[in-house]
Amino acid sequence: MKRSEKIEYAQRFLQERIEKDFPYPFQVSGEENFFLFRLKNGRRECCARLRQSQEMLDVLCEGTKAEREVQVERLFDLLRAAIQAQASTALSEESDYEKVKNDLILRPLNYQSIREELEDVPHILAGDVALVLYAVMAHEGNDYFTAKMHRRQMESWRRPEREVLEEALVNTSFLYPPRIYCVEDILSWEKKQHGDGRFMTEGEAAPFRRGARGYLLTNSLEINGAIALFYPGVLKKLAESLGEDFYIAFTSIHEAQIHAAGMISPEAVEASLRDTNRHCNRREEVLTDRVYCYRKEEQKLGIIEDGEFLEVKRDE
């Protein structure tokens, strides 16, 4: 079986086992080398991810019954932890902010596609991109699950919403630091090294070089990595490293492509972005079809609309 066929088979198998043997109706889907498990419980929502490792796919598709049961039980342990966590920690309406603040993160989502869901969900709006407040309920390696927060769950914190959101953004940058890679390097690598992509601290061997056709910005986990553009100091650092204005194409929720303004036109960037969103991304992975731009001298972020620069100001 091809890898794509194994993924499809494994997804069906896991969905059937959840429906048959697990007491909560998680829905299984695929997302960028991960299986995604979603559960909506009233207005609460849990989201768990499990990496589609080759070993796991081989076991689910070709392993013995006992080997498959080990993988299923591993998944059920993760989902049980999600359910247990819903009734405690950050999701409790009596939670203590000081105890949960280090578990709060922001995730980048397409505002237009979820605007109705966000009526009671804390978020920062940056153009088409909503930076939405979530709580990390469990995290082991590349497998983790998060839960979307609602305002009523924050009432006991007695903190201004904007303050909570800004602190969550900083916390996200600590948990999942930004990484940037030159496109040419990615195409030639067999495997990234642990230190590859670091660029925020002086002395780190960042991949910036004159004439490069583009860079890929993400986070250390490479999940929901488009958020890295909004981390404190990242825009300014990118402009200093490139030495000029630059364009940003959010090619999915997981990353953004960075292009020096002197190397390509915004029209070309937009055409490529729209093609990527149309042919390569699932609907839930699309952030926007519009090209963002950062102006170095003015230190302003904006959207290019019909050739004009429209400044983006972050709003709650």
Coordinates of C-alpha atoms in Angstrom, one line a residue:
M1 CA 0.0 0.0 0.0
K2 CA 1.1 3.6 -0.7
R3 CA 1.5 5.9 2.2
S4 CA -1.6 7.8 1.2
E5 CA -3.6 4.6 1.1
K6 CA -2.3 3.6 4.6
I7 CA -3.3 7.0 6.0
E8 CA -6.8 6.6 4.6
Y9 CA -7.1 3.0 5.9
A10 CA -5.8 3.9 9.3
Q11 CA -8.1 6.9 9.6
R12 CA -11.1 4.7 8.9
F13 CA -9.9 2.1 11.3
L14 CA -9.4 4.5 14.2
Q15 CA -12.8 6.2 13.6
E16 CA -14.5 2.8 13.6
R17 CA -12.7 1.8 16.9
I18 CA -13.7 5.1 18.5
E19 CA -17.3 4.7 17.5
K20 CA -17.3 1.1 18.7
D21 CA -15.2 1.1 21.9
F22 CA -14.7 4.7 23.1
P23 CA -17.5 6.5 25.1
Y24 CA -17.0 9.9 23.6
P25 CA -17.7 10.7 19.9
F26 CA -14.4 12.1 18.7
Q27 CA -14.3 12.7 15.0
V28 CA -11.1 11.7 13.1
S29 CA -9.6 13.7 10.2
G30 CA -6.1 14.2 8.7
E31 CA -4.0 17.3 8.8
E32 CA -0.3 17.7 7.6
N33 CA 1.2 14.4 8.7
F34 CA -1.1 14.1 11.8
F35 CA -4.4 12.5 12.7
L36 CA -6.7 15.1 14.2
F37 CA -9.3 14.1 16.8
R38 CA -12.1 16.7 17.6
L39 CA -14.7 16.5 20.2
K40 CA -17.4 19.1 20.7
N41 CA -19.1 19.0 24.1
G42 CA -21.7 21.7 24.2
R43 CA -19.7 24.9 23.7
R44 CA -16.4 23.3 24.7
E45 CA -14.1 21.8 22.1
C46 CA -11.1 19.5 22.5
C47 CA -8.6 18.9 19.8
A48 CA -5.9 16.1 19.9
R49 CA -3.2 15.3 17.4
L50 CA -1.3 12.1 16.8
R51 CA 1.6 12.0 14.4
Q52 CA 1.2 9.7 11.4
S53 CA 4.5 7.9 12.0
Q54 CA 5.5 5.2 9.5
E55 CA 5.7 2.7 12.3
M56 CA 2.2 3.4 13.4
L57 CA 0.8 3.3 9.9
D58 CA 2.5 0.0 9.3
V59 CA 1.1 -1.5 12.5
L60 CA -2.5 -0.3 11.9
C61 CA -2.5 -1.5 8.3
E62 CA -0.3 -4.7 8.4
G63 CA 0.4 -5.5 12.0
T64 CA -1.1 -8.3 14.1
K65 CA -4.2 -7.9 16.2
A66 CA -2.2 -7.5 19.3
E67 CA 0.1 -4.9 17.8
R68 CA -2.9 -2.9 16.6
E69 CA -4.4 -3.0 20.1
V70 CA -1.3 -1.4 21.5
Q71 CA -1.7 1.5 19.1
V72 CA -5.4 1.8 19.8
E73 CA -4.9 1.8 23.6
R74 CA -2.2 4.5 23.2
L75 CA -4.7 6.7 21.4
F76 CA -7.5 6.0 23.9
D77 CA -5.1 7.0 26.8
L78 CA -4.6 10.3 25.0
L79 CA -8.3 10.9 24.5
R80 CA -9.2 9.8 28.1
A81 CA -6.7 12.4 29.3
A82 CA -8.5 15.0 27.2
I83 CA -11.8 14.2 28.7
Q84 CA -10.4 14.2 32.3
A85 CA -8.7 17.6 31.6
Q86 CA -11.9 19.1 30.5
A87 CA -13.3 18.9 34.0
S88 CA -10.2 20.4 35.6
T89 CA -7.4 23.0 35.0
A90 CA -8.1 25.8 32.6
L91 CA -11.4 24.6 31.4
S92 CA -13.0 24.8 34.8
E93 CA -15.0 27.9 35.4
E94 CA -13.4 28.1 38.9
S95 CA -9.8 27.8 37.6
D96 CA -6.9 29.9 39.0
Y97 CA -5.2 32.1 36.4
E98 CA -1.8 31.8 38.1
K99 CA -2.0 28.0 37.9
V100 CA -3.1 27.8 34.3
K101 CA -1.4 30.7 32.5
N102 CA 1.6 28.7 31.4
D103 CA -0.8 26.4 29.5
L104 CA -2.5 29.1 27.5
I105 CA -1.5 29.6 23.9
L106 CA -2.8 31.4 20.8
R107 CA -3.6 29.5 17.6
P108 CA -3.9 31.1 14.1
L109 CA -7.3 30.5 12.4
N110 CA -9.2 32.0 9.4
Y111 CA -11.5 34.5 11.0
Q112 CA -14.1 34.5 8.2
S113 CA -14.6 30.7 8.4
I114 CA -15.2 30.7 12.2
R115 CA -16.4 34.2 13.1
E116 CA -19.7 32.9 14.6
E117 CA -17.8 30.4 16.8
L118 CA -15.6 33.3 18.1
E119 CA -18.5 35.4 19.5
D120 CA -17.7 34.1 23.0
V121 CA -14.1 33.1 22.4
P122 CA -11.2 35.5 23.3
H123 CA -9.0 36.3 20.3
I124 CA -6.9 39.0 18.6
L125 CA -7.8 39.9 15.1
A126 CA -5.0 40.8 12.6
G127 CA -6.7 41.3 9.3
D128 CA -8.0 37.9 8.1
V129 CA -6.2 36.0 10.8
A130 CA -7.7 35.4 14.3
L131 CA -5.2 34.5 17.0
V132 CA -7.5 32.4 19.2
L133 CA -7.0 31.5 22.9
Y134 CA -6.6 27.8 23.6
A135 CA -5.3 25.8 26.6
V136 CA -2.8 23.0 26.1
M137 CA -4.2 20.1 28.1
A138 CA -1.5 17.5 27.4
H139 CA 1.7 17.4 25.3
E140 CA 4.0 14.5 24.8
G141 CA 6.5 14.8 22.0
N142 CA 4.6 15.8 18.9
D143 CA 1.3 14.4 20.2
Y144 CA -0.8 17.0 22.0
F145 CA -4.3 18.2 22.5
T146 CA -5.8 21.7 23.1
A147 CA -9.1 23.1 24.1
K148 CA -10.6 26.4 22.9
M149 CA -11.3 28.8 25.8
H150 CA -14.5 30.7 26.3
R151 CA -15.0 34.0 28.2
R152 CA -17.1 32.5 30.9
Q153 CA -14.2 30.2 31.8
M154 CA -12.1 33.3 32.4
E155 CA -14.5 35.1 34.7
S156 CA -12.8 33.8 37.9
W157 CA -9.4 35.1 36.7
R158 CA -10.3 38.8 37.1
R159 CA -7.8 39.8 34.4
P160 CA -8.4 42.1 31.4
E161 CA -8.9 39.9 28.4
R162 CA -6.3 41.8 26.4
E163 CA -3.7 41.2 29.1
V164 CA -4.5 37.4 29.1
L165 CA -4.2 37.3 25.3
E166 CA -0.9 39.2 25.2
E167 CA 0.6 36.9 27.9
A168 CA -0.7 33.9 26.1
L169 CA 1.1 35.1 22.9
V170 CA 4.4 35.4 24.9
N171 CA 3.8 32.0 26.4
T172 CA 3.3 30.5 23.0
S173 CA 6.6 31.9 21.8
F174 CA 8.4 30.3 24.8
L175 CA 6.7 26.9 24.3
Y176 CA 7.1 26.8 20.6
P177 CA 9.9 29.2 19.5
P178 CA 10.0 30.6 16.0
R179 CA 12.1 28.9 13.3
I180 CA 12.9 30.1 9.8
Y181 CA 14.4 28.1 6.9
C182 CA 15.7 29.1 3.5
V183 CA 13.6 27.4 0.8
E184 CA 16.7 26.3 -1.0
D185 CA 18.0 24.6 2.1
I186 CA 14.8 22.7 2.7
L187 CA 14.9 21.3 -0.8
S188 CA 18.5 20.0 -0.3
W189 CA 18.2 18.7 3.3
E190 CA 17.8 15.1 4.1
K191 CA 17.0 15.9 7.7
K192 CA 16.9 19.1 9.8
Q193 CA 19.2 19.3 12.8
H194 CA 18.0 20.4 16.2
G195 CA 19.5 23.9 16.0
D196 CA 18.4 24.6 12.5
G197 CA 16.2 27.6 12.0
R198 CA 17.0 29.6 15.1
F199 CA 17.3 33.3 14.4
M200 CA 16.0 35.5 17.2
T201 CA 19.2 35.6 19.3
E202 CA 22.4 37.3 18.3
G203 CA 25.1 34.8 17.2
E204 CA 22.6 32.2 16.0
A205 CA 23.4 31.0 12.4
A206 CA 20.2 32.1 10.7
P207 CA 19.8 31.2 7.0
F208 CA 19.4 34.7 5.6
R209 CA 21.4 35.4 2.5
R210 CA 21.2 37.8 -0.4
G211 CA 19.4 36.6 -3.4
A212 CA 17.4 33.8 -1.7
R213 CA 14.0 33.3 -3.3
G214 CA 12.2 32.9 -0.1
Y215 CA 12.0 31.6 3.5
L216 CA 9.7 29.4 5.5
L217 CA 8.7 30.7 8.9
T218 CA 7.1 28.3 11.4
N219 CA 7.6 27.2 15.0
S220 CA 9.7 24.5 16.6
L221 CA 6.8 22.1 16.6
E222 CA 5.8 22.9 13.0
I223 CA 2.2 22.8 14.0
N224 CA 0.1 26.1 13.9
G225 CA 3.5 27.7 13.1
A226 CA 2.0 30.7 11.3
I227 CA 1.5 32.2 14.8
A228 CA 5.3 32.8 14.8
L229 CA 4.9 35.9 12.7
F230 CA 3.0 37.6 15.5
Y231 CA 5.5 36.7 18.3
P232 CA 7.0 39.7 20.0
G233 CA 10.0 41.0 18.0
V234 CA 9.8 38.6 15.1
L235 CA 8.6 41.1 12.4
K236 CA 11.3 43.6 13.4
K237 CA 14.0 40.9 13.5
L238 CA 13.0 39.6 10.0
A239 CA 13.2 43.1 8.5
E240 CA 16.6 43.7 10.1
S241 CA 17.9 40.4 8.7
L242 CA 16.5 41.0 5.2
G243 CA 17.4 44.6 5.2
E244 CA 14.2 45.7 3.5
D245 CA 10.4 45.4 3.4
F246 CA 9.0 41.9 2.9
Y247 CA 5.9 40.1 1.9
I248 CA 4.2 37.3 3.9
A249 CA 2.1 34.5 2.3
F250 CA 0.4 32.4 4.9
T251 CA 0.6 29.1 3.0
S252 CA -1.3 27.3 5.8
I253 CA -2.0 27.6 9.5
H254 CA 1.4 25.8 10.0
E255 CA 3.7 28.3 8.3
A256 CA 4.3 31.5 6.4
Q257 CA 6.5 32.1 3.4
I258 CA 8.6 35.2 3.6
H259 CA 9.8 37.1 0.5
A260 CA 12.1 40.1 0.4
A261 CA 10.2 42.9 -1.4
G262 CA 13.0 43.5 -3.9
M263 CA 13.0 39.8 -5.1
I264 CA 9.4 39.4 -6.2
S265 CA 6.1 41.2 -6.8
P266 CA 3.1 41.0 -4.5
E267 CA 1.0 39.9 -7.5
A268 CA 3.3 36.9 -8.0
V269 CA 3.1 36.0 -4.3
E270 CA -0.7 36.2 -4.3
A271 CA -1.0 34.1 -7.4
S272 CA 1.1 31.4 -5.8
L273 CA -0.7 31.6 -2.5
R274 CA -4.1 31.2 -4.0
D275 CA -2.9 28.2 -6.0
T276 CA -1.5 26.6 -2.8
N277 CA -4.8 27.2 -0.9
R278 CA -6.8 25.9 -3.8
H279 CA -4.9 22.7 -4.6
C280 CA -2.7 21.8 -1.5
N281 CA -4.6 22.8 1.6
R282 CA -7.7 21.5 3.4
R283 CA -10.3 24.1 4.1
E284 CA -9.4 24.1 7.8
E285 CA -5.7 24.8 7.0
V286 CA -6.3 27.9 5.0
L287 CA -5.6 31.2 6.7
T288 CA -6.1 33.8 4.0
D289 CA -5.7 34.4 0.2
R290 CA -4.3 37.9 0.8
V291 CA -0.7 38.9 0.9
Y292 CA 0.6 40.7 4.0
C293 CA 3.5 43.1 4.0
Y294 CA 5.8 44.5 6.6
R295 CA 7.4 48.0 6.1
K296 CA 10.8 48.1 7.7
E297 CA 11.2 51.9 8.2
E298 CA 7.6 52.5 9.4
Q299 CA 7.6 49.2 11.4
K300 CA 4.0 48.6 10.2
L301 CA 2.2 45.4 9.2
G302 CA -0.4 45.6 6.4
I303 CA -2.3 43.8 3.7
I304 CA -1.7 44.4 0.0
E305 CA -5.1 45.2 -1.6
D306 CA -5.2 46.1 -5.3
G307 CA -1.6 47.3 -5.1
E308 CA -2.2 49.4 -2.0
F309 CA -0.8 48.9 1.5
L310 CA -3.6 48.8 4.1
E311 CA -2.2 48.8 7.6
V312 CA -3.3 46.0 9.9
K313 CA -3.9 46.9 13.5
R314 CA -4.5 44.2 16.0
D315 CA -8.0 44.3 17.5
E316 CA -9.8 42.2 20.1

